């Protein structure tokens, strides 16, 4: 079973990396692909350039053999929609391989506003990671047909299930890191040393 995790990664931090590892261990994943988004359709444009964000993701994943970087959203012109990314991954891995898309609970809250979200769930499972500050009160009606409690079920189908994963709670966001740096403070211990050194070397996020 393969998983993907998309994001702006502006910059990538331990709140991305540790939950991804928790989920890899819980689901016995063979690979987790980090997919930086080129032009995020739903939000403001990133501060660091696409090349810089990609470089930081590459630095962050080198210590973990099952982690890799997939830059396919950079190869495509225009807005990168998740459903298109998933179609292109499916073309490569075939329809039988079990595929999971990891998203944090914050992103999950707007999932039904994503382009063709039902189509997304035909192409992948959804694994929703807990995130500090975002509590789940009850399972919404639309979730129920997809909901699965037992992670072993994910391996039995290639797509179409939704699983809530409990992960290490790290109250870190890229916004917080950018704010810290713009105030002249350090991002040490919020992300890997290699990413932190890259940020310093390239003077990223120094101006608010
Ligand atoms: P920003 O603060 O710039 O909005 P972010 O820290 O939320 O960025 P993104 O690149 O937007 O990071 O997130 C990519 C994915 O990782 C999203 O699905 C998001 O929910 C998830 N994620 C980010 N930070 C955490 C965290 N601390 N714990 C769990 N999931 C997280």
Short mmCIF file of C-alpha atoms and ligand atoms in Angstrom, two decimals:
data_model
loop_
_atom_site.label_atom_id
_atom_site.label_comp_id
_atom_site.label_asym_id
_atom_site.label_seq_id
_atom_site.Cartn_x
_atom_site.Cartn_y
_atom_site.Cartn_z
CA UNK A 1 0.00 0.00 0.00
CA UNK A 2 1.29 3.43 -1.02
CA UNK A 3 0.35 6.78 0.53
CA UNK A 4 0.62 10.30 -0.74
CA UNK A 5 0.62 13.53 1.21
CA UNK A 6 0.14 16.78 -0.62
CA UNK A 7 0.82 20.23 0.73
CA UNK A 8 2.31 23.61 0.17
CA UNK A 9 5.23 22.67 2.44
CA UNK A 10 6.16 26.34 2.88
CA UNK A 11 8.21 24.98 4.68
CA UNK A 12 7.87 21.26 5.43
CA UNK A 13 8.05 20.63 9.21
CA UNK A 14 7.81 17.95 11.89
CA UNK A 15 4.00 18.32 11.94
CA UNK A 16 4.06 16.81 8.44
CA UNK A 17 6.86 14.30 8.94
CA UNK A 18 6.04 12.66 12.28
CA UNK A 19 2.31 12.06 11.53
CA UNK A 20 3.30 10.64 8.12
CA UNK A 21 5.63 8.19 9.87
CA UNK A 22 2.97 7.31 12.48
CA UNK A 23 0.53 6.50 9.67
CA UNK A 24 3.17 4.56 7.71
CA UNK A 25 3.71 2.37 10.78
CA UNK A 26 0.02 1.99 11.63
CA UNK A 27 -0.87 0.98 8.06
CA UNK A 28 2.39 -0.86 7.21
CA UNK A 29 2.88 1.36 4.18
CA UNK A 30 5.67 0.55 1.77
CA UNK A 31 6.03 4.13 0.56
CA UNK A 32 4.91 7.66 1.43
CA UNK A 33 5.21 10.19 -1.40
CA UNK A 34 5.29 13.88 -0.54
CA UNK A 35 3.77 15.95 -3.33
CA UNK A 36 4.43 19.70 -3.11
CA UNK A 37 1.70 21.66 -4.86
CA UNK A 38 2.78 24.11 -7.53
CA UNK A 39 -0.11 26.55 -7.54
CA UNK A 40 -2.49 25.70 -4.71
CA UNK A 41 -6.01 26.30 -6.04
CA UNK A 42 -7.64 27.16 -2.71
CA UNK A 43 -5.29 29.58 -1.04
CA UNK A 44 -2.85 32.45 -1.26
CA UNK A 45 0.36 31.89 -3.12
CA UNK A 46 3.31 30.44 -1.19
CA UNK A 47 6.15 32.62 0.08
CA UNK A 48 9.04 30.37 -0.97
CA UNK A 49 9.38 29.55 -4.67
CA UNK A 50 8.32 26.16 -6.04
CA UNK A 51 12.00 25.21 -6.40
CA UNK A 52 12.76 26.18 -2.81
CA UNK A 53 9.80 24.27 -1.38
CA UNK A 54 10.75 21.23 -3.43
CA UNK A 55 14.37 21.49 -2.27
CA UNK A 56 13.25 21.59 1.39
CA UNK A 57 10.97 18.56 0.99
CA UNK A 58 13.86 16.66 -0.62
CA UNK A 59 16.14 17.55 2.29
CA UNK A 60 13.51 16.54 4.87
CA UNK A 61 12.77 13.08 3.46
CA UNK A 62 16.31 11.83 2.93
CA UNK A 63 16.58 10.31 6.42
CA UNK A 64 13.58 8.04 5.98
CA UNK A 65 13.92 5.39 3.24
CA UNK A 66 10.17 4.88 2.74
CA UNK A 67 9.64 8.62 2.20
CA UNK A 68 10.02 10.07 -1.28
CA UNK A 69 9.23 13.25 -3.20
CA UNK A 70 6.97 13.38 -6.22
CA UNK A 71 7.18 16.60 -8.22
CA UNK A 72 4.48 15.81 -10.78
CA UNK A 73 2.39 18.87 -9.87
CA UNK A 74 5.31 21.04 -11.00
CA UNK A 75 5.29 19.42 -14.42
CA UNK A 76 1.70 20.43 -15.09
CA UNK A 77 0.61 23.83 -16.33
CA UNK A 78 -1.92 25.87 -14.36
CA UNK A 79 -3.79 25.00 -11.17
CA UNK A 80 -3.05 21.59 -9.75
CA UNK A 81 -6.18 19.77 -8.68
CA UNK A 82 -5.83 16.70 -6.50
CA UNK A 83 -8.17 14.66 -8.67
CA UNK A 84 -5.87 15.16 -11.67
CA UNK A 85 -2.80 14.26 -9.64
CA UNK A 86 -4.49 11.08 -8.46
CA UNK A 87 -5.49 10.12 -12.01
CA UNK A 88 -1.90 10.47 -13.13
CA UNK A 89 -0.67 8.37 -10.17
CA UNK A 90 -3.29 5.71 -10.96
CA UNK A 91 -2.07 5.60 -14.57
CA UNK A 92 1.32 4.62 -13.19
CA UNK A 93 0.48 2.23 -10.37
CA UNK A 94 -2.58 0.61 -11.96
CA UNK A 95 -6.05 0.16 -10.53
CA UNK A 96 -5.34 -2.74 -8.13
CA UNK A 97 -2.74 -1.17 -5.84
CA UNK A 98 -4.15 0.17 -2.61
CA UNK A 99 -3.57 3.94 -2.42
CA UNK A 100 -4.10 6.26 0.55
CA UNK A 101 -4.14 10.04 0.57
CA UNK A 102 -3.15 11.52 3.93
CA UNK A 103 -4.70 14.85 4.92
CA UNK A 104 -4.81 16.69 8.22
CA UNK A 105 -8.10 17.25 10.01
CA UNK A 106 -8.05 20.96 9.10
CA UNK A 107 -7.88 20.19 5.38
CA UNK A 108 -10.47 17.45 5.78
CA UNK A 109 -13.05 19.96 7.03
CA UNK A 110 -13.31 21.47 3.58
CA UNK A 111 -12.85 18.21 1.68
CA UNK A 112 -16.38 18.20 0.20
CA UNK A 113 -15.54 21.54 -1.44
CA UNK A 114 -12.59 20.03 -3.31
CA UNK A 115 -13.06 19.56 -7.04
CA UNK A 116 -14.75 16.19 -7.70
CA UNK A 117 -14.29 14.89 -4.15
CA UNK A 118 -16.39 11.82 -4.95
CA UNK A 119 -14.09 11.12 -7.89
CA UNK A 120 -11.12 11.48 -5.51
CA UNK A 121 -12.57 8.75 -3.30
CA UNK A 122 -12.90 6.47 -6.33
CA UNK A 123 -9.18 6.85 -6.90
CA UNK A 124 -7.85 6.65 -3.33
CA UNK A 125 -8.63 5.97 0.30
CA UNK A 126 -8.58 9.00 2.56
CA UNK A 127 -6.57 8.84 5.78
CA UNK A 128 -7.33 11.81 8.01
CA UNK A 129 -4.74 12.62 10.65
CA UNK A 130 -5.66 14.32 13.90
CA UNK A 131 -4.19 17.80 14.36
CA UNK A 132 -4.03 19.98 17.50
CA UNK A 133 -6.76 22.61 17.54
CA UNK A 134 -9.08 20.62 15.28
CA UNK A 135 -11.38 18.33 17.24
CA UNK A 136 -13.69 15.83 15.72
CA UNK A 137 -17.07 15.94 17.45
CA UNK A 138 -19.12 13.53 15.42
CA UNK A 139 -18.89 11.70 12.15
CA UNK A 140 -20.76 13.64 9.49
CA UNK A 141 -23.43 11.95 7.40
CA UNK A 142 -21.50 12.12 4.13
CA UNK A 143 -18.57 10.27 5.76
CA UNK A 144 -20.61 7.26 6.90
CA UNK A 145 -20.71 5.30 3.60
CA UNK A 146 -16.90 5.51 3.38
CA UNK A 147 -15.97 5.24 7.05
CA UNK A 148 -13.78 2.36 8.15
CA UNK A 149 -12.58 1.65 11.69
CA UNK A 150 -10.13 -1.11 10.98
CA UNK A 151 -7.00 -0.05 9.09
CA UNK A 152 -6.57 -3.64 7.82
CA UNK A 153 -9.62 -3.04 5.59
CA UNK A 154 -7.68 -0.44 3.60
CA UNK A 155 -5.43 -3.13 2.14
CA UNK A 156 -8.37 -5.18 0.90
CA UNK A 157 -9.64 -2.50 -1.49
CA UNK A 158 -7.69 -0.14 -3.71
CA UNK A 159 -9.76 2.98 -2.86
CA UNK A 160 -13.00 4.32 -1.42
CA UNK A 161 -12.51 4.11 2.36
CA UNK A 162 -12.02 6.87 4.91
CA UNK A 163 -9.98 6.21 8.04
CA UNK A 164 -9.27 8.56 10.96
CA UNK A 165 -5.72 8.03 12.23
CA UNK A 166 -4.47 9.09 15.65
CA UNK A 167 -1.02 10.58 15.27
CA UNK A 168 1.51 12.35 17.47
CA UNK A 169 0.02 15.74 18.23
CA UNK A 170 2.47 18.44 17.20
CA UNK A 171 1.12 21.95 17.27
CA UNK A 172 3.35 23.16 14.46
CA UNK A 173 2.29 24.95 11.29
CA UNK A 174 4.23 26.44 8.42
CA UNK A 175 2.52 29.75 9.20
CA UNK A 176 3.97 29.67 12.73
CA UNK A 177 7.45 28.94 11.38
CA UNK A 178 7.24 31.80 8.87
CA UNK A 179 6.04 34.15 11.63
CA UNK A 180 8.85 33.12 13.97
CA UNK A 181 11.49 33.75 11.32
CA UNK A 182 10.01 37.09 10.27
CA UNK A 183 10.35 38.16 13.93
CA UNK A 184 14.01 37.18 13.92
CA UNK A 185 13.38 33.99 15.91
CA UNK A 186 14.55 30.45 15.21
CA UNK A 187 12.79 27.52 13.53
CA UNK A 188 15.14 25.03 15.17
CA UNK A 189 13.40 21.87 16.49
CA UNK A 190 10.24 22.65 14.51
CA UNK A 191 11.69 21.11 11.37
CA UNK A 192 14.79 19.11 10.44
CA UNK A 193 18.22 20.67 10.81
CA UNK A 194 18.75 20.37 7.08
CA UNK A 195 15.57 22.35 6.32
CA UNK A 196 16.37 24.90 9.00
CA UNK A 197 19.86 25.39 7.56
CA UNK A 198 18.39 25.77 4.06
CA UNK A 199 15.99 28.46 5.33
CA UNK A 200 18.84 30.38 6.96
CA UNK A 201 21.18 29.98 3.98
CA UNK A 202 18.53 31.26 1.55
CA UNK A 203 17.22 33.96 3.91
CA UNK A 204 13.67 32.62 3.55
CA UNK A 205 10.72 34.15 5.40
CA UNK A 206 12.76 36.99 6.90
CA UNK A 207 10.37 39.66 5.65
CA UNK A 208 6.75 39.41 6.73
P1 LIG B 1 0.26 26.73 6.50
O1 LIG B 1 0.46 27.07 7.96
O2 LIG B 1 1.16 27.48 5.56
O3 LIG B 1 -1.19 26.76 6.08
P2 LIG B 1 0.55 23.87 7.12
O4 LIG B 1 1.54 23.81 8.23
O5 LIG B 1 -0.89 23.67 7.47
O6 LIG B 1 0.76 25.21 6.27
P3 LIG B 1 0.42 22.44 4.60
O7 LIG B 1 1.57 22.31 3.67
O8 LIG B 1 -0.68 23.35 4.21
O9 LIG B 1 1.03 22.82 6.05
O10 LIG B 1 -0.18 21.02 4.98
C1 LIG B 1 -0.06 19.85 4.22
C2 LIG B 1 -0.87 18.77 4.91
O11 LIG B 1 -0.30 18.45 6.19
C3 LIG B 1 -2.33 19.15 5.20
O12 LIG B 1 -3.15 18.03 4.95
C4 LIG B 1 -2.31 19.51 6.68
O13 LIG B 1 -3.57 19.29 7.26
C5 LIG B 1 -1.27 18.56 7.22
N1 LIG B 1 -0.61 19.09 8.42
C6 LIG B 1 0.14 20.21 8.51
N2 LIG B 1 0.60 20.41 9.76
C7 LIG B 1 0.13 19.37 10.50
C8 LIG B 1 0.26 19.02 11.91
N3 LIG B 1 0.95 19.80 12.76
N4 LIG B 1 -0.35 17.87 12.32
C9 LIG B 1 -1.06 17.10 11.45
N5 LIG B 1 -1.22 17.38 10.12
C10 LIG B 1 -0.64 18.51 9.66
#
